[in-house]
Coordinates of N, CA and C in Angstrom, one line a residue:
M956 N 19.8 -19.8 -72.9 CA 20.6 -19.0 -72.1 C 20.4 -18.7 -70.5
T957 N 19.6 -20.0 -70.2 CA 19.2 -19.2 -69.1 C 20.2 -19.4 -67.5
R958 N 20.7 -20.6 -68.0 CA 21.3 -21.0 -66.6 C 22.9 -19.8 -66.6
L959 N 23.4 -19.9 -67.3 CA 24.5 -19.0 -68.2 C 24.3 -17.7 -67.2
R960 N 23.0 -16.6 -67.6 CA 22.2 -15.3 -67.3 C 22.4 -15.7 -65.6
L961 N 21.8 -16.9 -65.2 CA 22.0 -16.8 -64.0 C 23.3 -16.8 -63.4
A962 N 24.0 -17.6 -63.6 CA 25.6 -17.6 -62.8 C 26.0 -16.3 -63.2
V963 N 26.0 -15.6 -64.2 CA 26.5 -14.1 -64.1 C 26.0 -13.2 -63.5
V964 N 24.5 -13.3 -63.5 CA 24.2 -12.3 -62.7 C 24.3 -12.4 -60.7
S965 N 24.1 -13.6 -60.3 CA 24.6 -14.2 -59.4 C 26.1 -13.9 -58.7
A966 N 27.1 -14.0 -59.8 CA 28.3 -13.5 -59.3 C 28.3 -12.0 -59.3
L967 N 27.7 -11.4 -60.0 CA 27.7 -9.8 -60.4 C 27.4 -9.3 -58.5
I968 N 26.1 -9.7 -58.5 CA 25.4 -9.4 -57.1 C 26.5 -9.2 -55.8
V969 N 27.1 -10.2 -55.7 CA 28.0 -10.2 -54.8 C 28.7 -8.8 -54.5
V970 N 29.2 -8.6 -55.3 CA 30.0 -7.1 -55.6 C 29.0 -5.8 -54.7
P971 N 28.3 -5.7 -55.1 CA 27.3 -4.7 -54.5 C 27.0 -5.0 -53.1
L972 N 26.5 -6.3 -52.8 CA 25.8 -6.5 -51.6 C 27.2 -6.6 -50.3
I973 N 28.3 -6.7 -50.6 CA 29.7 -6.7 -50.0 C 29.6 -4.8 -49.7
L974 N 29.8 -4.2 -51.0 CA 29.9 -3.1 -51.2 C 28.7 -2.3 -50.0
A975 N 27.7 -2.7 -50.3 CA 26.8 -1.9 -49.1 C 27.2 -2.3 -47.5
G976 N 27.5 -3.2 -47.3 CA 27.7 -3.9 -46.0 C 29.0 -3.0 -45.8
C977 N 29.8 -2.3 -46.4 CA 30.8 -1.7 -46.6 C 30.4 -0.1 -46.2
S978 N 29.5 0.6 -46.8 CA 29.1 1.3 -47.0 C 28.2 1.9 -45.4
K979 N 27.8 1.1 -44.6 CA 27.5 1.4 -43.0 C 28.6 1.7 -42.6
S980 N 30.0 0.9 -42.5 CA 31.1 1.4 -41.6 C 31.9 2.7 -42.4
S981 N 31.6 3.0 -43.6 CA 31.8 4.3 -44.2 C 31.3 5.7 -43.2
S982 N 30.5 5.5 -42.4 CA 30.5 6.6 -42.4 C 31.3 7.2 -41.2
A983 N 32.3 6.1 -40.3 CA 32.9 7.0 -39.2 C 34.0 7.7 -40.3
T984 N 38.0 8.5 -67.2 CA 36.9 8.3 -68.0 C 37.3 7.5 -69.3
A985 N 36.0 6.5 -68.9 CA 36.7 5.3 -69.2 C 35.4 5.4 -70.9
P986 N 36.0 4.7 -72.1 CA 35.4 5.0 -72.9 C 33.9 4.0 -72.8
T987 N 32.7 4.4 -73.3 CA 31.6 3.7 -73.2 C 31.4 3.0 -74.5
G988 N 31.6 3.1 -75.7 CA 31.3 2.5 -76.7 C 32.2 1.0 -77.1
S989 N 31.5 0.0 -77.6 CA 32.2 -1.2 -78.0 C 33.3 -1.1 -78.7
A990 N 34.3 -1.7 -78.7 CA 35.5 -1.9 -79.2 C 34.8 -2.7 -80.7
S991 N 35.4 -2.1 -82.1 CA 35.0 -2.9 -83.3 C 35.8 -4.2 -83.2
A992 N 35.3 -5.2 -83.7 CA 36.2 -6.2 -84.1 C 35.1 -7.1 -85.4
S993 N 35.9 -8.1 -86.0 CA 35.5 -8.8 -86.7 C 34.6 -9.4 -86.1
V994 N 33.5 -10.1 -86.8 CA 32.5 -10.9 -86.1 C 32.6 -12.0 -87.0
S995 N 32.7 -13.3 -86.3 CA 33.0 -14.7 -87.2 C 31.8 -15.3 -87.1
A996 N 31.1 -16.3 -87.5 CA 29.7 -17.6 -87.4 C 30.1 -18.6 -87.4
G997 N 29.6 -19.2 -87.3 CA 29.7 -20.5 -87.1 C 30.5 -21.3 -86.0
L998 N 30.5 -20.6 -84.9 CA 31.4 -21.4 -83.6 C 30.0 -22.1 -83.0
S999 N 30.7 -23.2 -82.7 CA 30.0 -24.4 -81.9 C 29.5 -23.8 -80.7
A1000 N 28.3 -24.4 -80.0 CA 28.0 -24.0 -78.9 C 28.8 -24.3 -77.7
S1001 N 29.3 -25.4 -77.6 CA 30.4 -25.7 -76.8 C 31.5 -24.7 -76.8
D1002 N 32.4 -24.4 -77.4 CA 33.1 -23.4 -77.9 C 32.5 -22.0 -77.5
Y1003 N 31.6 -21.8 -78.0 CA 31.2 -20.0 -77.5 C 30.9 -20.1 -76.4
V1004 N 30.4 -21.1 -75.2 CA 30.2 -20.9 -73.9 C 31.3 -21.3 -73.4
V1005 N 32.3 -21.9 -73.8 CA 33.6 -22.0 -73.3 C 34.2 -20.5 -73.2
G1006 N 34.2 -20.0 -74.5 CA 35.1 -18.3 -74.8 C 34.2 -17.7 -73.7
V1007 N 33.0 -17.6 -73.2 CA 32.1 -16.6 -72.5 C 32.1 -17.2 -71.3
C1008 N 32.4 -18.2 -70.9 CA 32.7 -18.4 -69.7 C 33.9 -17.9 -69.0
G1009 N 35.3 -17.9 -69.9 CA 36.8 -18.2 -69.7 C 36.6 -16.4 -69.5
A1010 N 35.8 -15.5 -70.3 CA 36.1 -14.4 -70.4 C 35.3 -13.9 -69.4
F1011 N 34.5 -14.4 -68.8 CA 34.0 -13.9 -67.6 C 34.1 -14.1 -66.1
Q1012 N 34.9 -15.5 -66.3 CA 35.4 -15.7 -64.7 C 36.8 -14.4 -64.7
D1013 N 37.3 -14.4 -66.0 CA 38.2 -13.2 -65.8 C 37.7 -11.8 -65.2
Y1014 N 36.6 -11.4 -65.9 CA 36.1 -10.3 -65.3 C 35.4 -10.0 -63.6
V1015 N 35.2 -11.5 -63.6 CA 35.0 -11.7 -62.2 C 35.9 -11.4 -61.2
D1016 N 37.1 -12.2 -61.5 CA 38.2 -11.9 -60.7 C 38.9 -10.8 -60.5
S1017 N 39.0 -10.0 -61.7 CA 39.5 -9.0 -61.8 C 38.7 -7.6 -61.3
V1018 N 37.1 -7.8 -61.3 CA 36.2 -6.8 -60.4 C 36.5 -7.2 -58.7
K1019 N 36.7 -8.7 -58.4 CA 36.6 -8.9 -57.2 C 38.2 -8.5 -56.8
Q1020 N 38.9 -8.3 -57.4 CA 40.6 -7.9 -56.8 C 40.6 -6.3 -56.7
R1021 N 39.7 -5.6 -57.9 CA 39.2 -4.2 -57.9 C 38.9 -3.9 -56.2
Q1022 N 38.0 -4.9 -56.2 CA 36.8 -4.6 -54.9 C 37.8 -4.4 -53.6
S1023 N 38.5 -5.3 -54.1 CA 39.6 -5.8 -53.1 C 40.7 -4.4 -52.4
G1024 N 40.5 -3.6 -53.3 CA 41.4 -2.5 -53.4 C 40.5 -0.9 -52.6
F1025 N 39.3 -1.5 -52.7 CA 38.4 -0.1 -52.4 C 38.2 -0.4 -50.9
T1026 N 38.4 1.3 -50.3 CA 38.6 1.6 -49.2 C 37.4 2.4 -48.6
P1027 N 36.5 1.6 -47.9 CA 35.4 2.1 -47.7 C 35.3 3.3 -46.2
T1028 N 36.7 3.0 -45.6 CA 36.5 3.7 -44.3 C 37.4 4.6 -44.0
G1029 N 37.7 5.1 -43.2 CA 39.0 6.8 -42.9 C 38.1 7.6 -42.5
A1030 N 38.9 8.3 -41.7 CA 38.6 9.7 -41.6 C 38.7 11.1 -42.4
D1031 N 39.5 10.6 -43.6 CA 39.7 11.1 -44.9 C 38.8 10.8 -46.1
I1032 N 37.6 11.5 -45.8 CA 36.4 11.8 -46.8 C 37.1 11.6 -48.4
A1033 N 37.7 12.4 -48.6 CA 38.3 12.8 -49.9 C 39.0 11.5 -50.5
A1034 N 39.8 10.8 -49.6 CA 40.2 9.5 -50.0 C 39.6 8.1 -50.1
V1035 N 38.3 8.5 -49.5 CA 37.4 7.2 -49.5 C 36.3 7.1 -50.8
K1036 N 36.0 8.6 -51.3 CA 35.3 9.3 -52.5 C 36.7 8.5 -53.9
Q1037 N 37.8 8.7 -53.4 CA 38.8 8.6 -54.4 C 38.8 7.0 -54.5
S1038 N 38.8 6.5 -53.5 CA 39.0 5.2 -53.6 C 37.9 4.6 -54.6
W1039 N 36.4 5.1 -54.2 CA 35.2 4.6 -54.7 C 35.4 4.7 -56.7
L1040 N 35.7 6.1 -56.7 CA 35.4 6.7 -58.2 C 36.9 5.1 -58.9
D1041 N 38.1 5.1 -58.1 CA 38.9 4.1 -58.8 C 38.6 2.9 -59.2
F1042 N 37.3 2.6 -57.8 CA 37.1 1.2 -58.4 C 36.0 1.0 -59.6
L1043 N 35.2 2.4 -59.5 CA 34.2 2.1 -60.8 C 35.3 2.4 -62.1
D1044 N 35.9 3.2 -62.2 CA 36.9 3.3 -63.4 C 37.5 2.1 -63.8
G1045 N 37.8 1.0 -62.5 CA 38.4 -0.1 -63.1 C 37.5 -1.3 -63.6
M1046 N 36.4 -1.2 -62.9 CA 35.2 -1.8 -63.3 C 34.4 -1.4 -64.5
I1047 N 34.7 0.0 -65.1 CA 34.1 0.3 -66.1 C 35.2 -0.3 -67.5
Q1048 N 36.5 -0.4 -67.1 CA 37.7 -0.7 -68.0 C 37.2 -2.2 -68.0
D1049 N 37.1 -3.1 -67.2 CA 36.9 -4.6 -66.8 C 36.0 -4.6 -67.9
T1050 N 34.4 -4.1 -67.9 CA 33.5 -4.2 -68.5 C 33.8 -4.0 -70.0
Q1051 N 34.4 -3.0 -70.3 CA 35.0 -2.9 -71.4 C 35.4 -4.2 -72.5
T1052 N 36.5 -4.5 -71.7 CA 37.5 -5.6 -72.0 C 36.7 -6.6 -72.0
L1053 N 35.5 -6.7 -71.5 CA 34.6 -8.0 -71.6 C 33.8 -8.0 -72.6
V1054 N 33.0 -6.8 -73.0 CA 32.2 -6.9 -74.1 C 33.2 -7.1 -75.3
T1055 N 34.7 -6.7 -75.4 CA 35.6 -6.8 -76.9 C 35.8 -8.5 -76.6
K1056 N 35.7 -9.0 -75.9 CA 36.2 -10.4 -75.6 C 34.9 -11.6 -76.1
I1057 N 33.9 -10.8 -75.6 CA 32.8 -11.5 -76.1 C 32.4 -11.5 -77.2
E1058 N 32.7 -9.7 -78.3 CA 32.3 -9.4 -79.5 C 33.3 -10.3 -80.1
A1059 N 34.6 -10.7 -79.8 CA 35.9 -11.3 -80.5 C 35.2 -12.7 -81.0
L1060 N 34.3 -13.2 -80.2 CA 33.7 -14.7 -80.0 C 32.9 -15.1 -81.0
G1061 N 32.5 -13.7 -82.0 CA 31.6 -13.9 -83.1 C 30.1 -14.4 -82.5
V1062 N 29.8 -15.8 -83.2 CA 27.9 -16.2 -83.2 C 28.3 -17.7 -82.7
P1063 N 27.3 -18.1 -82.0 CA 27.2 -19.5 -81.8 C 26.5 -20.1 -83.2
D1064 N 26.6 -21.0 -83.4 CA 25.8 -22.0 -84.3 C 24.8 -23.1 -83.9
V1065 N 23.7 -22.0 -83.5 CA 22.4 -22.3 -82.5 C 21.2 -21.4 -83.4
S1066 N 20.3 -22.1 -83.1 CA 18.9 -21.6 -83.3 C 19.5 -20.0 -82.8
D1067 N 18.8 -18.8 -83.6 CA 19.0 -17.8 -82.5 C 20.1 -17.2 -81.9
G1068 N 21.5 -17.9 -82.7 CA 22.9 -17.5 -82.2 C 23.0 -16.0 -82.4
Q1069 N 22.9 -15.5 -83.5 CA 22.6 -14.0 -83.8 C 22.3 -13.1 -82.8
A1070 N 21.1 -13.4 -82.2 CA 20.1 -12.7 -81.3 C 21.1 -12.7 -80.1
A1071 N 21.3 -14.1 -79.3 CA 21.6 -14.3 -78.3 C 23.5 -13.7 -78.0
A1072 N 24.2 -14.0 -79.0 CA 25.0 -13.3 -79.2 C 25.5 -12.0 -79.1
S1073 N 24.6 -11.2 -79.8 CA 24.0 -9.8 -80.1 C 23.8 -9.2 -78.7
T1074 N 22.5 -10.1 -77.9 CA 21.6 -9.5 -76.5 C 23.0 -9.4 -75.4
L1075 N 23.8 -10.6 -75.5 CA 25.0 -10.9 -74.8 C 25.7 -9.5 -74.6
K1076 N 26.0 -9.0 -75.3 CA 27.0 -8.2 -75.8 C 26.7 -7.0 -75.6
A1077 N 24.6 -7.1 -75.8 CA 24.4 -5.9 -75.4 C 24.0 -5.3 -74.0
D1078 N 24.1 -6.5 -73.3 CA 23.7 -6.1 -72.0 C 24.9 -5.7 -71.1
F1079 N 26.2 -6.3 -71.7 CA 27.1 -6.0 -70.9 C 27.4 -3.9 -71.4
T1080 N 27.3 -4.3 -73.0 CA 27.5 -2.6 -73.3 C 26.5 -1.9 -72.2
T1081 N 25.0 -2.0 -72.0 CA 24.4 -1.2 -70.9 C 24.7 -1.0 -70.0
L1082 N 25.5 -2.0 -69.2 CA 26.0 -2.4 -67.6 C 27.3 -1.3 -67.9
Q1083 N 28.4 -0.9 -68.9 CA 29.2 -0.5 -68.9 C 28.7 1.3 -69.1
S1084 N 27.6 1.4 -69.2 CA 26.6 2.7 -69.5 C 26.7 3.0 -68.4
D1085 N 25.6 2.3 -67.8 CA 25.1 2.4 -66.6 C 26.0 2.4 -65.2
L1086 N 27.5 2.1 -65.3 CA 28.3 2.3 -64.4 C 29.3 3.6 -64.6
Q1087 N 29.0 4.0 -66.1 CA 29.9 5.5 -66.3 C 29.1 6.4 -65.8
K1088 N 27.5 6.3 -65.7 CA 26.9 7.4 -64.9 C 27.0 7.2 -64.2
L1089 N 27.1 6.6 -63.1 CA 27.1 6.2 -61.7 C 28.7 7.0 -61.4
R1090 N 29.8 6.6 -62.2 CA 30.8 6.9 -62.2 C 30.9 8.9 -61.9
D1091 N 29.8 9.2 -63.3 CA 29.8 11.5 -63.2 C 29.0 11.4 -62.1
Q1092 N 28.3 11.0 -61.4 CA 27.7 11.7 -60.6 C 28.3 11.2 -59.4
S1093 N 29.1 10.2 -59.0 CA 30.0 9.7 -58.2 C 30.9 10.9 -57.9
A1094 N 31.4 11.3 -58.7 CA 32.3 12.4 -58.8 C 31.9 14.5 -58.2
D1095 N 30.6 13.8 -58.0 CA 30.0 15.1 -57.0 C 29.4 15.3 -56.0
L1096 N 30.3 13.7 -55.0 CA 30.3 13.5 -53.8 C 30.8 14.3 -53.0
P1097 N 29.8 14.7 -52.0 CA 30.5 16.1 -51.0 C 31.5 15.5 -50.1
T1098 N 32.4 16.1 -49.8 CA 33.9 15.7 -49.2 C 33.8 16.8 -48.0
T1099 N 32.4 17.5 -47.6 CA 32.7 18.6 -46.5 C 32.6 17.7 -44.9
S1100 N 31.9 16.9 -44.8 CA 31.4 16.0 -44.2 C 31.1 14.4 -44.1
Q1101 N 31.4 14.0 -43.3 CA 30.9 12.8 -43.4 C 29.3 12.7 -43.7
A1102 N 28.7 13.2 -42.6 CA 27.1 13.2 -42.8 C 27.1 13.3 -43.9
S1103 N 27.3 14.5 -44.6 CA 26.9 14.9 -46.3 C 27.1 13.3 -47.3
F1104 N 28.7 13.2 -47.0 CA 29.2 12.2 -47.9 C 28.0 11.1 -47.6
T1105 N 28.0 10.3 -46.4 CA 27.1 9.3 -46.4 C 25.7 9.3 -46.9
A1106 N 25.3 10.4 -46.8 CA 23.9 10.8 -47.6 C 24.1 10.8 -48.9
A1107 N 24.6 11.0 -49.1 CA 25.1 11.3 -50.7 C 25.4 9.6 -51.3
F1108 N 26.2 9.1 -50.8 CA 26.6 7.9 -51.1 C 26.0 7.1 -51.0
R1109 N 24.9 6.6 -50.2 CA 24.1 5.5 -49.9 C 23.5 5.4 -51.1
P1110 N 22.7 6.4 -51.5 CA 21.8 6.1 -52.9 C 22.7 5.6 -54.0
L1111 N 23.6 6.3 -54.4 CA 24.6 5.8 -55.0 C 25.0 4.2 -55.2
L1112 N 25.0 3.5 -54.1 CA 25.4 2.3 -53.8 C 24.2 1.8 -54.4
Q1113 N 23.1 2.3 -53.6 CA 21.6 1.6 -54.0 C 21.7 1.2 -55.4
Q1114 N 22.0 2.4 -56.6 CA 21.9 2.3 -57.7 C 22.6 1.3 -58.6
F1115 N 24.2 1.5 -57.6 CA 25.0 0.3 -58.1 C 24.2 -1.1 -58.1
Q1116 N 23.6 -1.2 -57.0 CA 23.0 -2.8 -56.8 C 22.0 -2.9 -57.6
T1117 N 21.0 -1.8 -58.0 CA 19.8 -2.2 -58.8 C 20.6 -2.0 -60.1
D1118 N 21.3 -1.6 -61.1 CA 22.1 -1.6 -62.3 C 23.0 -2.9 -62.1
L1119 N 23.3 -3.8 -61.6 CA 23.9 -5.0 -61.9 C 22.9 -6.1 -61.4
T1120 N 21.4 -6.2 -60.4 CA 20.3 -6.9 -60.5 C 19.7 -6.5 -61.5
G1121 N 19.4 -5.6 -62.4 CA 18.8 -5.7 -63.7 C 19.5 -6.2 -64.7
F1122 N 20.7 -6.4 -64.6 CA 21.7 -6.7 -65.6 C 21.0 -8.0 -66.1
G1123 N 21.3 -8.0 -67.9 CA 20.7 -9.2 -68.1 C 19.5 -9.6 -68.2
Q1124 N 18.2 -9.1 -68.1 CA 17.2 -9.1 -68.3 C 16.9 -9.6 -69.4
D1125 N 17.7 -8.9 -70.6 CA 17.1 -9.4 -71.8 C 17.4 -10.7 -72.2
L1126 N 18.7 -11.3 -71.7 CA 18.2 -13.0 -71.9 C 17.3 -13.8 -71.9
N1127 N 16.5 -13.2 -70.9 CA 15.4 -13.9 -70.8 C 14.7 -14.4 -72.0
K1128 N 14.5 -13.6 -72.8 CA 14.1 -13.7 -74.0 C 14.0 -15.2 -74.8
F1129 N 15.8 -15.5 -74.7 CA 16.1 -16.7 -75.6 C 16.1 -18.0 -74.4
T1130 N 14.9 -18.7 -75.0 CA 15.1 -20.5 -74.1 C 17.2 -20.5 -74.3
G1131 N 17.6 -20.8 -75.2 CA 18.8 -21.1 -75.2 C 19.0 -22.6 -74.7
D1132 N 18.2 -23.8 -75.2 CA 18.7 -24.9 -75.0 C 20.0 -25.4 -75.5
E1133 N 20.3 -25.2 -76.3 CA 21.7 -25.6 -76.9 C 23.2 -25.1 -76.0
L1134 N 22.6 -23.9 -76.0 CA 23.9 -23.2 -75.1 C 23.7 -23.4 -73.6
D1135 N 22.5 -23.6 -73.1 CA 22.4 -24.3 -71.4 C 22.9 -25.4 -71.0
A1136 N 22.8 -26.6 -72.5 CA 23.3 -27.7 -72.4 C 24.7 -27.7 -72.6
A1137 N 25.2 -26.8 -73.2 CA 26.8 -26.6 -73.3 C 26.9 -26.0 -72.1
F1138 N 26.4 -25.3 -71.4 CA 27.4 -24.5 -70.5 C 27.0 -25.3 -69.0
S1139 N 26.0 -26.5 -69.1 CA 26.0 -27.6 -68.1 C 27.2 -28.6 -68.0
A1140 N 27.4 -28.7 -69.6 CA 28.6 -30.0 -70.0 C 29.9 -29.4 -69.8
A1141 N 29.8 -27.8 -69.7 CA 31.8 -27.3 -69.9 C 32.2 -27.5 -68.6
P1142 N 33.3 -28.3 -68.2 CA 34.4 -27.9 -67.6 C 34.8 -26.4 -66.9
E1143 N 35.0 -25.9 -67.8 CA 35.2 -24.5 -68.0 C 34.7 -23.5 -67.6
C1144 N 33.3 -24.3 -67.6 CA 32.3 -23.1 -66.9 C 31.8 -23.1 -65.5
A1145 N 32.1 -24.5 -64.8 CA 32.3 -25.0 -63.6 C 32.5 -23.8 -62.7
S1146 N 33.6 -23.1 -62.6 CA 34.6 -22.2 -61.9 C 33.5 -20.8 -62.1
V1147 N 32.6 -20.6 -63.3 CA 31.9 -19.7 -63.3 C 30.6 -19.6 -62.2
S1148 N 30.1 -21.4 -62.3 CA 29.0 -21.4 -61.1 C 29.1 -21.6 -59.7
A1149 N 30.0 -21.8 -59.6 CA 30.8 -21.6 -58.4 C 30.9 -20.0 -57.8
S1150 N 31.5 -19.5 -59.0 CA 31.7 -18.0 -58.3 C 30.7 -17.3 -58.1
S1151 N 29.7 -17.8 -58.7 CA 28.0 -17.1 -58.7 C 27.4 -17.7 -57.1
S1152 N 28.2 -18.5 -56.6 CA 27.6 -18.7 -55.2 C 27.3 -17.5 -54.1
P1153 N 26.5 -17.3 -53.8 CA 26.8 -16.0 -52.5 C 27.8 -16.5 -51.3

Protein backbone atom coordinates (compact mmCIF):
# COMPACT_ATOMS: atom_id res chain seq x y z
CA MET A 1 0.00 0.00 0.00
CA THR A 2 3.04 2.26 -0.22
CA ARG A 3 2.04 4.13 -3.40
CA LEU A 4 -1.50 4.61 -2.15
CA ARG A 5 -0.27 5.95 1.17
CA LEU A 6 2.11 8.40 -0.52
CA ALA A 7 -0.64 9.72 -2.77
CA VAL A 8 -3.02 10.18 0.16
CA VAL A 9 -0.46 11.87 2.41
CA SER A 10 0.88 14.15 -0.34
CA ALA A 11 -2.60 15.37 -1.21
CA LEU A 12 -3.41 16.13 2.42
CA ILE A 13 -0.14 17.96 3.09
CA VAL A 14 -1.07 20.55 0.45
CA VAL A 15 -3.83 21.81 2.74
CA PRO A 16 -1.72 22.82 5.79
CA LEU A 17 0.97 24.32 3.56
CA ILE A 18 -1.58 26.63 1.96
CA LEU A 19 -3.15 27.46 5.31
CA ALA A 20 0.26 28.13 6.84
CA GLY A 21 0.88 30.67 4.09
CA CYS A 22 -2.46 32.28 4.81
CA SER A 23 -1.71 32.55 8.52
CA LYS A 24 1.05 35.03 7.84
CA SER A 25 -1.41 37.40 6.20
CA SER A 26 -3.91 36.85 8.98
CA SER A 27 -1.90 39.01 11.31
CA ALA A 28 -3.41 42.33 9.55
CA THR A 29 -18.97 19.13 17.20
CA ALA A 30 -18.78 16.34 15.00
CA PRO A 31 -18.75 12.73 16.17
CA THR A 32 -15.39 11.01 16.42
CA GLY A 33 -16.51 7.39 16.42
CA SER A 34 -16.71 5.35 13.25
CA ALA A 35 -20.12 4.46 11.94
CA SER A 36 -21.00 0.80 12.15
CA ALA A 37 -21.35 -0.95 8.85
CA SER A 38 -21.37 -4.53 7.73
CA VAL A 39 -17.95 -5.50 6.47
CA SER A 40 -17.84 -7.78 3.46
CA ALA A 41 -14.90 -9.97 2.55
CA GLY A 42 -13.47 -11.12 -0.75
CA LEU A 43 -13.25 -7.82 -2.66
CA SER A 44 -10.60 -8.00 -5.37
CA ALA A 45 -7.52 -5.81 -5.00
CA SER A 46 -8.62 -3.86 -8.06
CA ASP A 47 -12.18 -3.25 -6.82
CA TYR A 48 -10.94 -2.31 -3.37
CA VAL A 49 -8.36 0.17 -4.62
CA VAL A 50 -10.85 1.76 -7.05
CA GLY A 51 -13.27 2.17 -4.15
CA VAL A 52 -10.62 3.72 -1.93
CA CYS A 53 -9.46 6.07 -4.70
CA GLY A 54 -13.00 7.21 -5.42
CA ALA A 55 -13.75 7.82 -1.76
CA PHE A 56 -10.48 9.64 -1.23
CA GLN A 57 -10.90 11.81 -4.33
CA ASP A 58 -14.32 12.89 -3.03
CA TYR A 59 -12.64 13.69 0.27
CA VAL A 60 -9.86 15.77 -1.30
CA ASP A 61 -12.35 17.68 -3.44
CA SER A 62 -14.53 18.43 -0.42
CA VAL A 63 -11.58 19.56 1.73
CA LYS A 64 -10.32 21.83 -1.06
CA GLN A 65 -13.79 23.34 -1.41
CA ARG A 66 -13.98 23.98 2.33
CA GLN A 67 -10.46 25.40 2.25
CA SER A 68 -11.52 27.93 -0.38
CA GLY A 69 -14.22 29.08 2.03
CA PHE A 70 -11.73 29.69 4.83
CA THR A 71 -11.09 33.43 5.22
CA PRO A 72 -7.78 33.93 7.05
CA THR A 73 -7.61 37.70 6.73
CA GLY A 74 -9.60 40.69 7.89
CA ALA A 75 -9.93 43.10 10.77
CA ASP A 76 -12.73 41.10 12.37
CA ILE A 77 -10.73 38.58 14.41
CA ALA A 78 -13.86 36.82 15.64
CA ALA A 79 -14.91 36.23 12.02
CA VAL A 80 -11.47 34.79 11.15
CA LYS A 81 -11.71 32.48 14.16
CA GLN A 82 -15.20 31.34 13.19
CA SER A 83 -14.07 30.71 9.62
CA TRP A 84 -11.28 28.47 10.94
CA LEU A 85 -13.69 26.62 13.24
CA ASP A 86 -16.10 26.11 10.35
CA PHE A 87 -13.26 24.70 8.23
CA LEU A 88 -12.28 22.23 10.95
CA ASP A 89 -15.90 21.22 11.57
CA GLY A 90 -16.30 20.53 7.87
CA MET A 91 -13.07 18.56 7.63
CA ILE A 92 -14.05 16.45 10.64
CA GLN A 93 -17.38 15.69 8.96
CA ASP A 94 -15.65 14.88 5.65
CA THR A 95 -13.23 12.54 7.42
CA GLN A 96 -16.10 10.72 9.11
CA THR A 97 -17.76 10.27 5.73
CA LEU A 98 -14.51 8.88 4.32
CA VAL A 99 -14.14 6.45 7.23
CA THR A 100 -17.69 5.21 6.61
CA LYS A 101 -17.03 4.71 2.88
CA ILE A 102 -13.77 2.82 3.52
CA GLU A 103 -15.46 0.65 6.13
CA ALA A 104 -18.27 -0.16 3.69
CA LEU A 105 -15.74 -1.43 1.12
CA GLY A 106 -14.97 -4.36 3.36
CA VAL A 107 -11.76 -6.35 3.02
CA PRO A 108 -9.65 -6.85 -0.11
CA ASP A 109 -8.99 -10.48 -1.05
CA VAL A 110 -5.21 -10.20 -0.73
CA SER A 111 -2.56 -11.29 1.73
CA ASP A 112 -3.03 -9.28 4.95
CA GLY A 113 -6.20 -7.81 3.46
CA GLN A 114 -7.96 -7.59 6.82
CA ALA A 115 -4.96 -5.88 8.43
CA ALA A 116 -4.59 -3.45 5.51
CA ALA A 117 -8.29 -2.50 5.54
CA SER A 118 -8.32 -2.11 9.33
CA THR A 119 -5.18 0.02 9.31
CA LEU A 120 -6.44 2.29 6.55
CA LYS A 121 -9.69 2.87 8.42
CA ALA A 122 -7.89 3.31 11.75
CA ASP A 123 -5.54 5.92 10.29
CA PHE A 124 -8.41 8.09 9.10
CA THR A 125 -10.24 7.57 12.40
CA THR A 126 -7.11 8.78 14.22
CA LEU A 127 -6.89 11.77 11.88
CA GLN A 128 -10.52 12.58 12.68
CA SER A 129 -9.79 12.40 16.41
CA ASP A 130 -6.74 14.65 16.02
CA LEU A 131 -8.82 17.18 14.08
CA GLN A 132 -11.46 17.15 16.82
CA LYS A 133 -8.81 17.86 19.47
CA LEU A 134 -7.49 20.71 17.34
CA ARG A 135 -11.01 22.06 16.94
CA ASP A 136 -11.54 21.96 20.71
CA GLN A 137 -8.30 23.88 21.26
CA SER A 138 -9.20 26.38 18.53
CA ALA A 139 -12.43 27.23 20.31
CA ASP A 140 -10.29 28.95 22.96
CA LEU A 141 -8.46 31.23 20.51
CA PRO A 142 -8.43 34.78 21.93
CA THR A 143 -10.07 37.57 19.94
CA THR A 144 -8.99 40.51 22.07
CA SER A 145 -6.24 41.59 19.67
CA GLN A 146 -4.61 40.54 16.41
CA ALA A 147 -1.30 39.97 18.16
CA SER A 148 -2.75 37.61 20.76
CA PHE A 149 -4.81 35.79 18.13
CA THR A 150 -1.85 35.32 15.79
CA ALA A 151 0.41 34.13 18.61
CA ALA A 152 -2.13 31.49 19.60
CA PHE A 153 -3.14 30.58 16.05
CA ARG A 154 0.31 29.77 14.64
CA PRO A 155 0.96 26.80 16.96
CA LEU A 156 -2.45 25.38 16.03
CA LEU A 157 -1.58 25.58 12.33
CA GLN A 158 1.72 23.85 13.07
CA GLN A 159 -0.16 21.12 14.94
CA PHE A 160 -2.55 20.80 12.01
CA GLN A 161 0.39 20.25 9.67
CA THR A 162 1.96 17.76 12.08
CA ASP A 163 -1.29 15.79 12.33
CA LEU A 164 -1.61 15.51 8.54
CA THR A 165 2.08 14.81 7.98
CA GLY A 166 1.99 12.02 10.56
CA PHE A 167 -1.08 10.48 8.96
CA GLY A 168 -0.62 7.03 7.49
CA GLN A 169 2.57 5.99 9.24
CA ASP A 170 1.07 2.61 10.14
CA LEU A 171 0.51 1.81 6.49
CA ASN A 172 4.26 1.42 6.04
CA LYS A 173 4.18 -1.94 7.78
CA PHE A 174 2.31 -3.48 4.85
CA THR A 175 4.24 -4.10 1.64
CA GLY A 176 0.94 -4.43 -0.20
CA ASP A 177 2.38 -5.48 -3.56
CA GLU A 178 -1.03 -6.52 -4.89
CA LEU A 179 -2.69 -3.31 -3.71
CA ASP A 180 0.18 -1.19 -5.06
CA ALA A 181 -0.09 -2.92 -8.43
CA ALA A 182 -3.86 -2.41 -8.48
CA PHE A 183 -3.39 1.26 -7.58
CA SER A 184 -0.92 1.77 -10.43
CA ALA A 185 -3.18 -0.02 -12.93
CA ALA A 186 -6.48 1.67 -12.05
CA PRO A 187 -7.43 4.67 -14.23
CA GLU A 188 -9.72 5.77 -11.40
CA CYS A 189 -6.63 6.29 -9.23
CA ALA A 190 -4.83 8.52 -11.73
CA SER A 191 -6.67 11.59 -10.42
CA VAL A 192 -5.59 10.75 -6.88
CA SER A 193 -1.97 10.65 -8.01
CA ALA A 194 -2.44 13.94 -9.86
CA SER A 195 -4.10 15.63 -6.90
CA SER A 196 -1.20 14.57 -4.70
CA SER A 197 1.26 16.65 -6.70
CA PRO A 198 2.18 19.84 -4.79
